[in-house]
GROMACS .gro file of C-alpha atoms in nm:
model
  342
    1MET     CA    1  -3.517   2.492   5.570
    2PRO     CA    2  -3.391   2.285   5.276
    3SER     CA    3  -3.324   2.483   4.964
    4ILE     CA    4  -3.414   2.406   4.603
    5LEU     CA    5  -3.079   2.404   4.431
    6THR     CA    6  -2.915   2.403   4.094
    7LEU     CA    7  -3.203   2.532   3.889
    8PHE     CA    8  -2.983   2.762   3.685
    9ARG     CA    9  -2.634   2.692   3.562
   10SER     CA   10  -2.412   2.920   3.355
   11LYS     CA   11  -2.151   2.743   3.137
   12ARG     CA   12  -1.977   3.056   3.010
   13LEU     CA   13  -1.787   3.139   3.325
   14ALA     CA   14  -1.418   3.201   3.345
   15GLN     CA   15  -1.507   3.397   3.655
   16VAL     CA   16  -1.790   3.389   3.904
   17ILE     CA   17  -2.073   3.593   3.754
   18VAL     CA   18  -2.332   3.788   3.943
   19VAL     CA   19  -2.631   3.860   3.723
   20LEU     CA   20  -2.872   4.021   3.593
   21GLY     CA   21  -3.029   4.331   3.452
   22CYS     CA   22  -3.111   4.555   3.750
   23VAL     CA   23  -2.755   4.502   3.878
   24ARG     CA   24  -2.569   4.800   4.015
   25GLY     CA   25  -2.269   4.675   4.210
   26VAL     CA   26  -2.259   4.344   4.396
   27GLU     CA   27  -2.043   4.215   4.679
   28PRO     CA   28  -2.044   3.859   4.814
   29ALA     CA   29  -2.204   3.826   5.158
   30ARG     CA   30  -2.383   3.587   5.387
   31ALA     CA   31  -2.753   3.583   5.305
   32GLU     CA   32  -2.974   3.796   5.524
   33PHE     CA   33  -3.230   4.072   5.513
   34ARG     CA   34  -3.140   4.409   5.657
   35LYS     CA   35  -3.357   4.707   5.733
   36ILE     CA   36  -3.248   5.014   5.540
   37PRO     CA   37  -3.095   5.273   5.774
   38VAL     CA   38  -3.277   5.605   5.799
   39THR     CA   39  -3.057   5.911   5.835
   40SER     CA   40  -3.332   6.168   5.780
   41VAL     CA   41  -3.704   6.196   5.710
   42GLU     CA   42  -3.827   6.477   5.487
   43SER     CA   43  -4.157   6.596   5.345
   44CYS     CA   44  -4.213   6.536   4.975
   45ALA     CA   45  -4.455   6.652   4.709
   46VAL     CA   46  -4.551   6.326   4.535
   47ARG     CA   47  -4.928   6.312   4.490
   48LEU     CA   48  -5.158   6.012   4.516
   49ALA     CA   49  -5.421   6.010   4.241
   50GLY     CA   50  -5.620   5.750   4.433
   51ALA     CA   51  -5.649   5.953   4.754
   52GLU     CA   52  -5.713   6.308   4.638
   53ASP     CA   53  -5.994   6.373   4.888
   54ILE     CA   54  -5.826   6.201   5.185
   55PRO     CA   55  -5.561   6.395   5.381
   56TYR     CA   56  -5.214   6.241   5.381
   57THR     CA   57  -4.849   6.333   5.417
   58CYS     CA   58  -4.574   6.221   5.181
   59ARG     CA   59  -4.251   6.122   5.359
   60LEU     CA   60  -3.912   6.068   5.201
   61TYR     CA   61  -3.690   5.835   5.404
   62ARG     CA   62  -3.327   5.900   5.319
   63ASP     CA   63  -3.028   5.673   5.369
   64ALA     CA   64  -2.729   5.902   5.331
   65GLN     CA   65  -2.497   5.600   5.348
   66ALA     CA   66  -2.650   5.433   5.041
   67LYS     CA   67  -2.395   5.296   4.799
   68LEU     CA   68  -2.538   5.498   4.511
   69PRO     CA   69  -2.728   5.829   4.526
   70VAL     CA   70  -3.025   5.679   4.338
   71TRP     CA   71  -3.070   5.430   4.623
   72GLU     CA   72  -3.086   5.693   4.897
   73MET     CA   73  -3.460   5.754   4.896
   74ALA     CA   74  -3.770   5.552   4.974
   75LEU     CA   75  -4.119   5.698   4.997
   76GLU     CA   76  -4.407   5.645   5.237
   77PHE     CA   77  -4.750   5.803   5.269
   78GLU     CA   78  -4.912   5.862   5.607
   79PHE     CA   79  -5.289   5.894   5.640
   80GLY     CA   80  -5.315   5.893   6.018
   81ARG     CA   81  -5.653   5.791   6.157
   82LEU     CA   82  -5.922   5.716   5.901
   83THR     CA   83  -6.299   5.707   5.910
   84TYR     CA   84  -6.456   5.382   5.800
   85PRO     CA   85  -6.568   5.527   5.462
   86GLN     CA   86  -6.214   5.658   5.402
   87TRP     CA   87  -6.069   5.317   5.487
   88GLN     CA   88  -6.315   5.149   5.251
   89GLN     CA   89  -6.222   5.390   4.973
   90LEU     CA   90  -5.851   5.314   5.014
   91VAL     CA   91  -5.916   4.939   5.020
   92THR     CA   92  -6.116   4.969   4.699
   93THR     CA   93  -5.851   5.185   4.532
   94TYR     CA   94  -5.532   5.013   4.640
   95ALA     CA   95  -5.633   4.657   4.731
   96SER     CA   96  -5.873   4.560   4.452
   97TRP     CA   97  -5.590   4.395   4.254
   98HIS     CA   98  -5.489   4.166   4.540
   99ASN     CA   99  -5.670   3.972   4.813
  100HIS     CA  100  -5.791   4.238   5.056
  101ARG     CA  101  -5.898   3.963   5.298
  102ASN     CA  102  -5.533   3.945   5.400
  103LEU     CA  103  -5.547   4.304   5.526
  104ALA     CA  104  -5.614   4.385   5.889
  105ASP     CA  105  -5.970   4.478   5.985
  106TYR     CA  106  -6.058   4.844   6.017
  107ASP     CA  107  -5.930   5.007   6.336
  108ARG     CA  108  -6.039   5.361   6.408
  109ASP     CA  109  -5.740   5.412   6.639
  110ARG     CA  110  -5.473   5.301   6.391
  111ASN     CA  111  -5.247   5.553   6.221
  112TYR     CA  112  -5.259   5.418   5.866
  113THR     CA  113  -4.997   5.433   5.594
  114LEU     CA  114  -5.026   5.345   5.227
  115MET     CA  115  -4.831   5.025   5.289
  116ASP     CA  116  -5.117   4.903   5.513
  117PHE     CA  117  -5.319   4.855   5.193
  118MET     CA  118  -5.052   4.652   5.012
  119PRO     CA  119  -5.027   4.269   5.012
  120PRO     CA  120  -4.828   4.093   5.286
  121VAL     CA  121  -4.513   4.039   5.078
  122MET     CA  122  -4.481   4.410   5.001
  123GLN     CA  123  -4.541   4.507   5.362
  124ALA     CA  124  -4.270   4.269   5.480
  125TRP     CA  125  -4.007   4.359   5.218
  126ASN     CA  126  -4.058   4.734   5.213
  127ARG     CA  127  -3.743   4.936   5.300
  128HIS     CA  128  -3.520   4.631   5.329
  129GLN     CA  129  -3.215   4.495   5.148
  130PHE     CA  130  -3.127   4.133   5.078
  131HIS     CA  131  -2.762   4.031   5.102
  132THR     CA  132  -2.672   3.733   4.887
  133GLN     CA  133  -2.537   3.394   4.985
  134ASP     CA  134  -2.226   3.251   4.819
  135LEU     CA  135  -2.132   2.891   4.892
  136LEU     CA  136  -1.821   2.748   4.727
  137SER     CA  137  -1.758   2.373   4.718
  138ILE     CA  138  -1.517   2.139   4.541
  139THR     CA  139  -1.642   1.817   4.381
  140THR     CA  140  -1.481   1.520   4.208
  141SER     CA  141  -1.619   1.208   4.042
  142ALA     CA  142  -1.485   0.879   3.910
  143ALA     CA  143  -1.553   0.993   3.555
  144ASN     CA  144  -1.386   1.328   3.617
  145PRO     CA  145  -1.125   1.302   3.894
  146ALA     CA  146  -1.017   1.664   3.843
  147SER     CA  147  -1.155   1.897   4.108
  148GLN     CA  148  -1.443   2.117   3.997
  149LEU     CA  149  -1.531   2.436   4.177
  150ILE     CA  150  -1.905   2.478   4.230
  151LEU     CA  151  -2.049   2.811   4.342
  152THR     CA  152  -2.410   2.822   4.459
  153LYS     CA  153  -2.567   3.167   4.483
  154LEU     CA  154  -2.894   3.271   4.641
  155VAL     CA  155  -2.985   3.597   4.468
  156THR     CA  156  -3.303   3.794   4.414
  157ASN     CA  157  -3.366   4.083   4.178
  158CYS     CA  158  -3.637   4.312   4.044
  159TRP     CA  159  -3.822   4.061   3.830
  160GLY     CA  160  -3.795   3.773   4.075
  161THR     CA  161  -3.955   4.011   4.326
  162LEU     CA  162  -4.233   4.122   4.092
  163TYR     CA  163  -4.315   3.765   3.988
  164GLU     CA  164  -4.362   3.658   4.349
  165ILE     CA  165  -4.577   3.962   4.434
  166LEU     CA  166  -4.809   3.880   4.144
  167ARG     CA  167  -4.806   3.505   4.209
  168LEU     CA  168  -4.916   3.543   4.570
  169ALA     CA  169  -5.143   3.845   4.529
  170LYS     CA  170  -5.478   3.661   4.513
  171GLN     CA  171  -5.411   3.387   4.767
  172ASP     CA  172  -5.570   3.365   5.110
  173ASN     CA  173  -5.306   3.361   5.384
  174PRO     CA  174  -5.035   3.340   5.118
  175PRO     CA  175  -4.717   3.148   5.188
  176ALA     CA  176  -4.396   3.344   5.204
  177PRO     CA  177  -4.235   3.397   4.863
  178MET     CA  178  -3.943   3.231   4.692
  179LEU     CA  179  -3.613   3.410   4.655
  180PHE     CA  180  -3.477   3.351   4.306
  181VAL     CA  181  -3.350   3.488   3.977
  182THR     CA  182  -3.389   3.365   3.623
  183ASP     CA  183  -3.262   3.494   3.292
  184SER     CA  184  -3.427   3.802   3.146
  185HIS     CA  185  -3.566   3.641   2.831
  186SER     CA  186  -3.752   3.373   3.025
  187MET     CA  187  -3.895   3.629   3.265
  188LEU     CA  188  -3.999   3.865   2.986
  189ARG     CA  189  -4.184   3.579   2.819
  190ALA     CA  190  -4.351   3.470   3.144
  191LEU     CA  191  -4.470   3.819   3.235
  192ARG     CA  192  -4.607   3.894   2.889
  193GLN     CA  193  -4.789   3.560   2.868
  194ARG     CA  194  -4.979   3.642   3.188
  195SER     CA  195  -5.068   4.004   3.112
  196THR     CA  196  -5.206   4.243   2.853
  197GLN     CA  197  -5.038   4.561   2.733
  198ILE     CA  198  -5.224   4.880   2.823
  199GLN     CA  199  -5.210   5.224   2.665
  200THR     CA  200  -5.415   5.420   2.921
  201HIS     CA  201  -5.307   5.541   3.266
  202PRO     CA  202  -5.180   5.249   3.472
  203GLN     CA  203  -5.377   5.137   3.776
  204PRO     CA  204  -5.264   4.985   4.106
  205GLY     CA  205  -5.154   4.627   4.040
  206ASP     CA  206  -5.032   4.692   3.685
  207PHE     CA  207  -4.661   4.668   3.616
  208VAL     CA  208  -4.401   4.825   3.391
  209LEU     CA  209  -4.135   4.649   3.185
  210VAL     CA  210  -3.823   4.855   3.114
  211TYR     CA  211  -3.616   4.720   2.826
  212HIS     CA  212  -3.393   4.804   2.533
  213HIS     CA  213  -3.339   4.651   2.189
  214HIS     CA  214  -3.019   4.528   2.035
  215GLY     CA  215  -3.087   4.424   1.680
  216PRO     CA  216  -3.396   4.199   1.678
  217GLN     CA  217  -3.353   4.098   2.042
  218THR     CA  218  -3.533   4.259   2.338
  219TYR     CA  219  -3.335   4.280   2.664
  220LEU     CA  220  -3.530   4.323   2.986
  221ASP     CA  221  -3.352   4.568   3.219
  222HIS     CA  222  -3.596   4.638   3.500
  223VAL     CA  223  -3.954   4.586   3.621
  224ALA     CA  224  -4.167   4.759   3.884
  225LEU     CA  225  -4.521   4.728   4.020
  226VAL     CA  226  -4.760   5.020   3.977
  227VAL     CA  227  -4.898   5.140   4.313
  228ASP     CA  228  -5.043   5.473   4.192
  229GLN     CA  229  -5.014   5.669   3.868
  230GLN     CA  230  -4.685   5.827   3.978
  231LEU     CA  231  -4.575   5.565   4.229
  232PHE     CA  232  -4.408   5.223   4.199
  233PHE     CA  233  -4.283   4.942   4.420
  234GLU     CA  234  -3.952   4.789   4.317
  235LYS     CA  235  -3.648   4.598   4.421
  236ALA     CA  236  -3.394   4.832   4.271
  237GLY     CA  237  -3.140   4.566   4.173
  238ALA     CA  238  -2.979   4.229   4.238
  239GLY     CA  239  -2.695   4.337   4.464
  240ASP     CA  240  -2.654   4.351   4.838
  241HIS     CA  241  -2.713   4.723   4.879
  242VAL     CA  242  -3.024   4.783   4.669
  243PRO     CA  243  -3.355   4.860   4.839
  244TYR     CA  244  -3.704   4.723   4.823
  245ARG     CA  245  -3.900   5.049   4.820
  246LEU     CA  246  -4.172   5.281   4.700
  247VAL     CA  247  -4.032   5.517   4.437
  248ASP     CA  248  -4.191   5.785   4.220
  249ARG     CA  249  -4.194   5.803   3.842
  250SER     CA  250  -3.934   6.082   3.827
  251MET     CA  251  -3.677   5.870   4.012
  252LEU     CA  252  -3.757   5.566   3.799
  253GLU     CA  253  -3.704   5.771   3.483
  254ARG     CA  254  -3.390   5.926   3.626
  255ILE     CA  255  -3.239   5.580   3.651
  256TRP     CA  256  -3.392   5.443   3.331
  257ASN     CA  257  -3.396   5.732   3.083
  258PRO     CA  258  -3.708   5.698   2.860
  259ASP     CA  259  -3.504   5.837   2.571
  260VAL     CA  260  -3.289   5.523   2.593
  261TYR     CA  261  -3.518   5.259   2.742
  262THR     CA  262  -3.871   5.156   2.648
  263PHE     CA  263  -4.140   5.159   2.918
  264GLU     CA  264  -4.417   4.905   2.854
  265TYR     CA  265  -4.716   4.901   3.090
  266ARG     CA  266  -4.909   4.579   3.135
  267ARG     CA  267  -5.208   4.452   3.334
  268PRO     CA  268  -5.214   4.096   3.475
  269ARG     CA  269  -5.487   3.881   3.326
  270SER     CA  270  -5.757   3.798   3.579
  271GLN     CA  271  -5.738   3.426   3.503
  272ALA     CA  272  -5.361   3.403   3.464
  273ASN     CA  273  -5.197   3.097   3.617
  274TRP     CA  274  -4.905   3.220   3.827
  275GLN     CA  275  -4.730   2.889   3.893
  276THR     CA  276  -4.438   2.852   4.130
  277PRO     CA  277  -4.099   2.959   3.992
  278GLN     CA  278  -3.984   2.596   3.988
  279GLN     CA  279  -4.272   2.507   3.756
  280VAL     CA  280  -4.224   2.801   3.519
  281PHE     CA  281  -3.849   2.852   3.497
  282SER     CA  282  -3.684   2.528   3.395
  283PRO     CA  283  -3.312   2.440   3.394
  284GLY     CA  284  -3.327   2.528   3.025
  285ASP     CA  285  -3.360   2.893   3.129
  286ARG     CA  286  -3.019   2.891   3.290
  287GLU     CA  287  -2.818   3.074   3.024
  288MET     CA  288  -2.775   3.415   3.181
  289PRO     CA  289  -2.730   3.733   2.974
  290LEU     CA  290  -2.411   3.921   3.054
  291THR     CA  291  -2.571   4.262   3.002
  292HIS     CA  292  -2.519   4.471   3.314
  293ALA     CA  293  -2.342   4.176   3.481
  294ASP     CA  294  -2.069   4.228   3.737
  295HIS     CA  295  -1.781   3.982   3.749
  296VAL     CA  296  -1.650   3.885   4.091
  297GLN     CA  297  -1.334   3.678   4.100
  298SER     CA  298  -1.351   3.377   4.328
  299PRO     CA  299  -1.051   3.359   4.563
  300HIS     CA  300  -1.005   2.996   4.453
  301ALA     CA  301  -1.054   3.044   4.080
  302ALA     CA  302  -0.714   3.191   4.002
  303ASN     CA  303  -0.537   2.882   4.135
  304SER     CA  304  -0.769   2.630   3.972
  305PRO     CA  305  -0.720   2.482   3.624
  306ASN     CA  306  -1.099   2.442   3.603
  307PRO     CA  307  -1.313   2.757   3.613
  308PRO     CA  308  -1.599   2.751   3.866
  309THR     CA  309  -1.952   2.661   3.770
  310THR     CA  310  -2.226   2.879   3.915
  311TYR     CA  311  -2.567   2.754   4.023
  312PHE     CA  312  -2.854   2.984   4.119
  313ALA     CA  313  -3.068   2.853   4.402
  314MET     CA  314  -3.436   2.897   4.478
  315GLN     CA  315  -3.540   2.907   4.839
  316GLN     CA  316  -3.866   2.979   5.015
  317ILE     CA  317  -3.836   3.202   5.319
  318PRO     CA  318  -4.027   3.142   5.646
  319ALA     CA  319  -4.383   3.261   5.682
  320PHE     CA  320  -4.439   3.627   5.758
  321LEU     CA  321  -4.544   3.737   6.103
  322SER     CA  322  -4.851   3.952   6.160
  323VAL     CA  323  -4.770   4.213   6.423
  324LYS     CA  324  -5.073   4.423   6.515
  325GLY     CA  325  -5.219   4.366   6.172
  326ARG     CA  326  -4.901   4.443   5.977
  327PHE     CA  327  -4.687   4.179   5.809
  328ARG     CA  328  -4.320   4.151   5.902
  329LEU     CA  329  -4.028   3.924   5.817
  330SER     CA  330  -3.951   3.638   6.052
  331PRO     CA  331  -3.659   3.715   6.287
  332ASP     CA  332  -3.474   3.430   6.116
  333MET     CA  333  -3.448   3.648   5.805
  334TYR     CA  334  -3.210   3.882   5.987
  335ASP     CA  335  -2.985   3.592   6.092
  336ARG     CA  336  -2.662   3.566   5.890
  337THR     CA  337  -2.645   3.192   5.956
  338PHE     CA  338  -3.001   3.101   5.853
  339PHE     CA  339  -2.953   3.040   5.480
  340GLY     CA  340  -2.747   2.723   5.447
  341LEU     CA  341  -2.731   2.605   5.088
  342GLU     CA  342  -2.541   2.283   5.150
   0.00000   0.00000   0.00000
């Protein structure tokens, strides 16, 4: 699949920079999705406000090999078999913000989970990691015969993930999402323009902006989608080892201390125009903030008189597969050789 390249370019690089907010340790790797290992499954006490009268079990999936302790856990909620009225209630509660026609039809013999009521993109990404693609090339031109190192990166982070969930939420048979990042200021502007701030309890389909101020400037640090009053879906960062997952409010606030960061809850406008990332985030959005950035030295940079230039690619992944009414990533997404950015 051809990629959409060179949408973002950072000019301030003496080293190769891996961005953005939501970054917690990044290592170069071939692009691929990986399922998060499960070392244990435990019961948990997180409650669902939207399913108080329907029996369910909270499960905590733990990856004891996670790179950071805050990435160890991911939640799931098991309902088991449902009556048709119970199924209808859960569709109304958890699928009213997205296109419920994309959900599988009721099946009295299915053992349901909360993720069965989420849109296809969330079903497919849940409890996965995405490992980035780095492609280094050397270019010359008649005007500039000196060699120039060019690094193209395919990266995705928390707000690229949220944008695509919201963009595809209302579509019938939605296409698979784009993998991308953009700078925090452009994303903050785009998300606020398409939503309204709320002061009451958040509902499924709302989202939270986590940010801090430095002088007059607001710096976006993290975003997450509201699934239930105490439950969120997030991509926990921009690095190779961060999970796509369900996480409760206590864990979110453990990572992003509300005494330090501001939590702003917002509701997408019903008539908002969620255009493709290429249409919204122009090359003018390419100046990346260095807040929370990790610097990874290119093996070629030290020997080059010209520092490398980094481009951030956008690429659409293959369509999801529907397996017994549940959406899954294409097998190509687990192939280390699939993403070629040449």
